[in-house]
Amino acid sequence: MSDAPIRVLVCDDQALVRTGYVTIFSAQPDMEVVGEAGNGHEAVSAAQRLHPDVVVMDIRMPLLDGIEATRKLAGPEVVEPPKVLVVTTFNVDAYVYDAFRAGASGFLLKDSPPAELVAGIRTVARGEALLAPTVTRHLIGRFAERLRPADTARPGREDLVRALTARELEVLELIAEGLSNAEIASALFISPETVKTYVSRILTKLGLRDRVQAVVLAYRVGLVTAAD
């Protein structure tokens, strides 16, 4: 990533929440809040006009909800999508997976402390998936089947084992556990650059767009489970 600040667009229908986010993010030396939006239509319009690096997206918003706004901004047909960080509450966890399918790069809970929100923006800006660690297993374990792609050619467990090397499988399992590249590097005693290479190979071999899809696939085919 360049030395330029991370350009952030804040989207939430509550003005007080937006003000809080703007205050927190603007105080970071590596971030610049380029705009705000109070509904999904405003979010799409602002993102297309301002070209943010990261869109902080609420799910429940008027006129156009965060899921549809995410699809318009980061869906598979979008050539250069921004990273979308969904900020949600635990009691609407089902919607999170619709957001993932729409192209979101990750999610955090709305009651996350400011430090986690800031770290979340940096994480997705780096191109890494962000799944709130306290609920990742529960949510993916609960909704993995619901996320089964319409494409029946998606690989199963045996396909993963055949397609990936033993080390790549190990890396995929750790990705599914919610570990960052740095944490995977530490766990496997390899460099972060080597981890990035493995992640890229895994995504390419499995035909996946990002780490979120890799996590979902790992749970769906049983490579890891919510009970692990």
Short mmCIF file of C-alpha atoms in Angstrom, two decimals:
data_model
loop_
_atom_site.label_atom_id
_atom_site.label_comp_id
_atom_site.label_asym_id
_atom_site.label_seq_id
_atom_site.Cartn_x
_atom_site.Cartn_y
_atom_site.Cartn_z
CA MET A 1 0.00 0.00 0.00
CA SER A 2 1.18 3.53 -0.73
CA ASP A 3 1.83 6.21 1.85
CA ALA A 4 -1.39 7.99 0.83
CA PRO A 5 -4.07 7.97 3.53
CA ILE A 6 -6.86 5.43 3.39
CA ARG A 7 -9.89 7.20 1.91
CA VAL A 8 -12.97 6.29 3.98
CA LEU A 9 -16.66 6.78 3.22
CA VAL A 10 -18.97 6.48 6.24
CA CYS A 11 -22.51 5.17 5.56
CA ASP A 12 -25.07 4.97 8.38
CA ASP A 13 -28.60 6.31 8.73
CA GLN A 14 -27.96 7.60 12.25
CA ALA A 15 -26.28 11.00 12.23
CA LEU A 16 -24.84 10.48 15.71
CA VAL A 17 -23.19 7.23 14.63
CA ARG A 18 -21.75 8.86 11.53
CA THR A 19 -20.38 11.74 13.60
CA GLY A 20 -18.73 9.28 15.96
CA TYR A 21 -17.12 7.36 13.12
CA VAL A 22 -15.91 10.53 11.41
CA THR A 23 -14.37 11.78 14.65
CA ILE A 24 -12.57 8.47 15.27
CA PHE A 25 -11.33 7.94 11.73
CA SER A 26 -10.31 11.55 11.11
CA ALA A 27 -8.06 11.39 14.14
CA GLN A 28 -5.97 8.64 12.51
CA PRO A 29 -2.84 9.86 10.69
CA ASP A 30 -3.29 7.29 7.92
CA MET A 31 -6.99 7.89 7.24
CA GLU A 32 -9.05 10.55 5.49
CA VAL A 33 -12.85 10.63 5.70
CA VAL A 34 -13.92 11.72 2.23
CA GLY A 35 -17.67 11.68 2.74
CA GLU A 36 -20.79 10.53 4.56
CA ALA A 37 -24.06 8.94 3.49
CA GLY A 38 -27.34 8.44 5.33
CA ASN A 39 -28.94 5.81 3.10
CA GLY A 40 -28.00 3.27 0.46
CA HIS A 41 -28.67 5.49 -2.52
CA GLU A 42 -26.45 8.22 -1.07
CA ALA A 43 -23.78 5.61 -0.32
CA VAL A 44 -23.66 4.38 -3.92
CA SER A 45 -23.67 7.88 -5.35
CA ALA A 46 -20.99 9.14 -2.96
CA ALA A 47 -18.75 6.12 -3.53
CA GLN A 48 -18.97 6.45 -7.31
CA ARG A 49 -18.15 10.14 -7.04
CA LEU A 50 -15.47 10.08 -4.33
CA HIS A 51 -13.72 6.74 -5.04
CA PRO A 52 -13.02 5.75 -1.42
CA ASP A 53 -10.67 2.90 -0.57
CA VAL A 54 -12.98 1.63 2.18
CA VAL A 55 -16.72 2.06 2.66
CA VAL A 56 -17.96 1.58 6.23
CA MET A 57 -21.48 0.29 5.59
CA ASP A 58 -24.47 -0.12 7.88
CA ILE A 59 -26.93 -2.83 6.83
CA ARG A 60 -30.26 -1.37 7.85
CA MET A 61 -30.68 1.92 6.01
CA PRO A 62 -33.68 3.53 4.30
CA LEU A 63 -34.41 3.72 0.56
CA LEU A 64 -31.66 1.18 -0.28
CA ASP A 65 -30.26 -1.10 2.40
CA GLY A 66 -26.59 -1.76 2.95
CA ILE A 67 -26.69 -5.17 1.28
CA GLU A 68 -28.00 -3.81 -2.02
CA ALA A 69 -25.68 -0.82 -1.77
CA THR A 70 -22.77 -3.21 -1.26
CA ARG A 71 -23.81 -5.25 -4.30
CA LYS A 72 -23.89 -2.13 -6.45
CA LEU A 73 -20.47 -1.04 -5.20
CA ALA A 74 -18.59 -4.33 -4.86
CA GLY A 75 -20.55 -6.97 -6.73
CA PRO A 76 -18.83 -9.34 -9.17
CA GLU A 77 -19.62 -7.13 -12.14
CA VAL A 78 -17.84 -4.10 -10.65
CA VAL A 79 -14.41 -3.61 -12.21
CA GLU A 80 -12.65 -1.67 -9.44
CA PRO A 81 -14.75 -2.08 -6.31
CA PRO A 82 -13.93 -0.37 -3.02
CA LYS A 83 -13.50 -2.51 0.05
CA VAL A 84 -16.74 -2.64 2.03
CA LEU A 85 -16.60 -3.11 5.79
CA VAL A 86 -20.05 -3.97 7.11
CA VAL A 87 -20.75 -2.87 10.66
CA THR A 88 -23.68 -4.77 12.11
CA THR A 89 -25.29 -6.04 15.29
CA PHE A 90 -25.28 -9.68 16.35
CA ASN A 91 -29.05 -10.03 16.23
CA VAL A 92 -29.09 -9.44 12.46
CA ASP A 93 -26.29 -11.89 11.71
CA ALA A 94 -28.20 -13.51 8.84
CA TYR A 95 -27.95 -10.31 6.86
CA VAL A 96 -24.17 -10.36 7.14
CA TYR A 97 -23.95 -13.31 4.80
CA ASP A 98 -26.11 -11.65 2.19
CA ALA A 99 -23.62 -8.79 2.44
CA PHE A 100 -20.70 -11.18 1.92
CA ARG A 101 -22.37 -12.55 -1.17
CA ALA A 102 -22.86 -8.98 -2.34
CA GLY A 103 -19.12 -8.37 -2.13
CA ALA A 104 -18.37 -7.15 1.39
CA SER A 105 -14.80 -7.65 2.58
CA GLY A 106 -15.70 -8.14 6.22
CA PHE A 107 -17.77 -7.17 9.20
CA LEU A 108 -17.53 -5.97 12.76
CA LEU A 109 -20.13 -5.62 15.47
CA LYS A 110 -21.49 -2.15 16.07
CA ASP A 111 -20.40 -2.21 19.69
CA SER A 112 -16.77 -2.88 18.74
CA PRO A 113 -14.36 -0.49 20.50
CA PRO A 114 -12.89 2.32 18.39
CA ALA A 115 -9.50 0.58 18.16
CA GLU A 116 -11.13 -2.46 16.51
CA LEU A 117 -13.01 -0.30 14.01
CA VAL A 118 -9.81 1.52 13.07
CA ALA A 119 -7.89 -1.75 12.79
CA GLY A 120 -10.75 -3.16 10.70
CA ILE A 121 -10.44 -0.40 8.13
CA ARG A 122 -6.71 -0.97 7.86
CA THR A 123 -7.22 -4.72 7.51
CA VAL A 124 -9.71 -4.57 4.64
CA ALA A 125 -7.72 -1.78 2.98
CA ARG A 126 -4.79 -4.23 2.83
CA GLY A 127 -7.00 -6.69 0.99
CA GLU A 128 -7.50 -9.06 3.92
CA ALA A 129 -10.87 -10.38 5.01
CA LEU A 130 -12.16 -9.24 8.37
CA LEU A 131 -14.52 -11.44 10.33
CA ALA A 132 -15.31 -10.45 13.90
CA PRO A 133 -13.31 -13.12 15.76
CA THR A 134 -15.80 -13.57 18.62
CA VAL A 135 -18.59 -14.65 16.28
CA THR A 136 -16.87 -15.96 13.16
CA ARG A 137 -17.26 -19.65 13.87
CA HIS A 138 -20.81 -19.40 15.16
CA LEU A 139 -22.03 -17.38 12.22
CA ILE A 140 -20.24 -19.22 9.44
CA GLY A 141 -21.07 -22.57 10.97
CA ARG A 142 -24.71 -21.55 11.11
CA PHE A 143 -25.01 -20.05 7.64
CA ALA A 144 -22.36 -21.83 5.54
CA GLU A 145 -24.93 -24.02 3.78
CA ARG A 146 -27.04 -20.98 3.04
CA LEU A 147 -24.07 -19.49 1.29
CA ARG A 148 -23.67 -22.37 -1.14
CA PRO A 149 -23.00 -20.73 -4.51
CA ALA A 150 -25.40 -21.35 -7.37
CA ASP A 151 -22.40 -22.54 -9.37
CA THR A 152 -22.44 -26.31 -8.83
CA ALA A 153 -18.88 -26.50 -10.11
CA ARG A 154 -17.60 -25.06 -6.83
CA PRO A 155 -15.13 -27.50 -5.24
CA GLY A 156 -15.92 -29.89 -2.43
CA ARG A 157 -13.54 -31.08 0.31
CA GLU A 158 -11.92 -33.72 -1.91
CA ASP A 159 -11.37 -31.12 -4.61
CA LEU A 160 -9.64 -28.85 -2.11
CA VAL A 161 -7.35 -31.63 -1.00
CA ARG A 162 -6.47 -32.45 -4.59
CA ALA A 163 -6.07 -28.84 -5.69
CA LEU A 164 -3.97 -27.53 -2.81
CA THR A 165 -0.65 -28.56 -1.36
CA ALA A 166 -0.46 -29.60 2.28
CA ARG A 167 0.94 -26.19 3.21
CA GLU A 168 -1.76 -24.38 1.26
CA LEU A 169 -4.42 -26.40 3.07
CA GLU A 170 -2.80 -25.44 6.34
CA VAL A 171 -2.85 -21.77 5.37
CA LEU A 172 -6.50 -22.03 4.29
CA GLU A 173 -7.45 -23.53 7.64
CA LEU A 174 -5.76 -20.66 9.46
CA ILE A 175 -7.48 -18.13 7.20
CA ALA A 176 -10.77 -19.76 8.15
CA GLU A 177 -9.84 -19.40 11.81
CA GLY A 178 -9.77 -15.65 11.22
CA LEU A 179 -5.99 -15.19 11.46
CA SER A 180 -4.32 -12.29 9.69
CA ASN A 181 -1.32 -12.75 7.41
CA ALA A 182 0.98 -11.70 10.23
CA GLU A 183 -0.61 -14.20 12.63
CA ILE A 184 -0.40 -17.00 10.05
CA ALA A 185 3.26 -16.15 9.44
CA SER A 186 3.96 -16.37 13.17
CA ALA A 187 2.06 -19.65 13.55
CA LEU A 188 3.86 -21.31 10.62
CA PHE A 189 7.27 -19.66 11.16
CA ILE A 190 7.30 -18.14 7.69
CA SER A 191 7.39 -14.55 6.44
CA PRO A 192 4.23 -12.47 5.84
CA GLU A 193 5.31 -12.17 2.20
CA THR A 194 5.30 -15.95 1.90
CA VAL A 195 1.83 -16.05 3.43
CA LYS A 196 0.61 -13.53 0.85
CA THR A 197 1.97 -15.77 -1.89
CA TYR A 198 0.15 -18.79 -0.45
CA VAL A 199 -3.10 -16.84 -0.13
CA SER A 200 -2.86 -15.67 -3.73
CA ARG A 201 -2.24 -19.22 -4.93
CA ILE A 202 -5.19 -20.55 -2.91
CA LEU A 203 -7.59 -17.97 -4.32
CA THR A 204 -6.37 -18.58 -7.87
CA LYS A 205 -6.53 -22.37 -7.65
CA LEU A 206 -10.02 -22.36 -6.14
CA GLY A 207 -11.39 -19.59 -8.35
CA LEU A 208 -12.24 -17.37 -5.38
CA ARG A 209 -12.34 -13.59 -5.37
CA ASP A 210 -11.19 -12.89 -1.83
CA ARG A 211 -10.48 -14.26 1.63
CA VAL A 212 -14.09 -14.05 2.71
CA GLN A 213 -15.08 -16.52 0.01
CA ALA A 214 -12.16 -18.73 1.06
CA VAL A 215 -13.37 -18.74 4.67
CA VAL A 216 -16.93 -19.55 3.68
CA LEU A 217 -15.78 -22.35 1.37
CA ALA A 218 -13.55 -23.87 4.06
CA TYR A 219 -16.50 -24.10 6.43
CA ARG A 220 -18.99 -25.18 3.79
CA VAL A 221 -16.96 -28.18 2.65
CA GLY A 222 -16.03 -29.17 6.20
CA LEU A 223 -12.32 -28.37 6.06
CA VAL A 224 -12.98 -26.62 9.36
CA THR A 225 -16.18 -26.60 11.36
CA ALA A 226 -17.86 -24.39 13.92
CA ALA A 227 -17.13 -27.06 16.51
CA ASP A 228 -13.35 -27.17 15.91
#
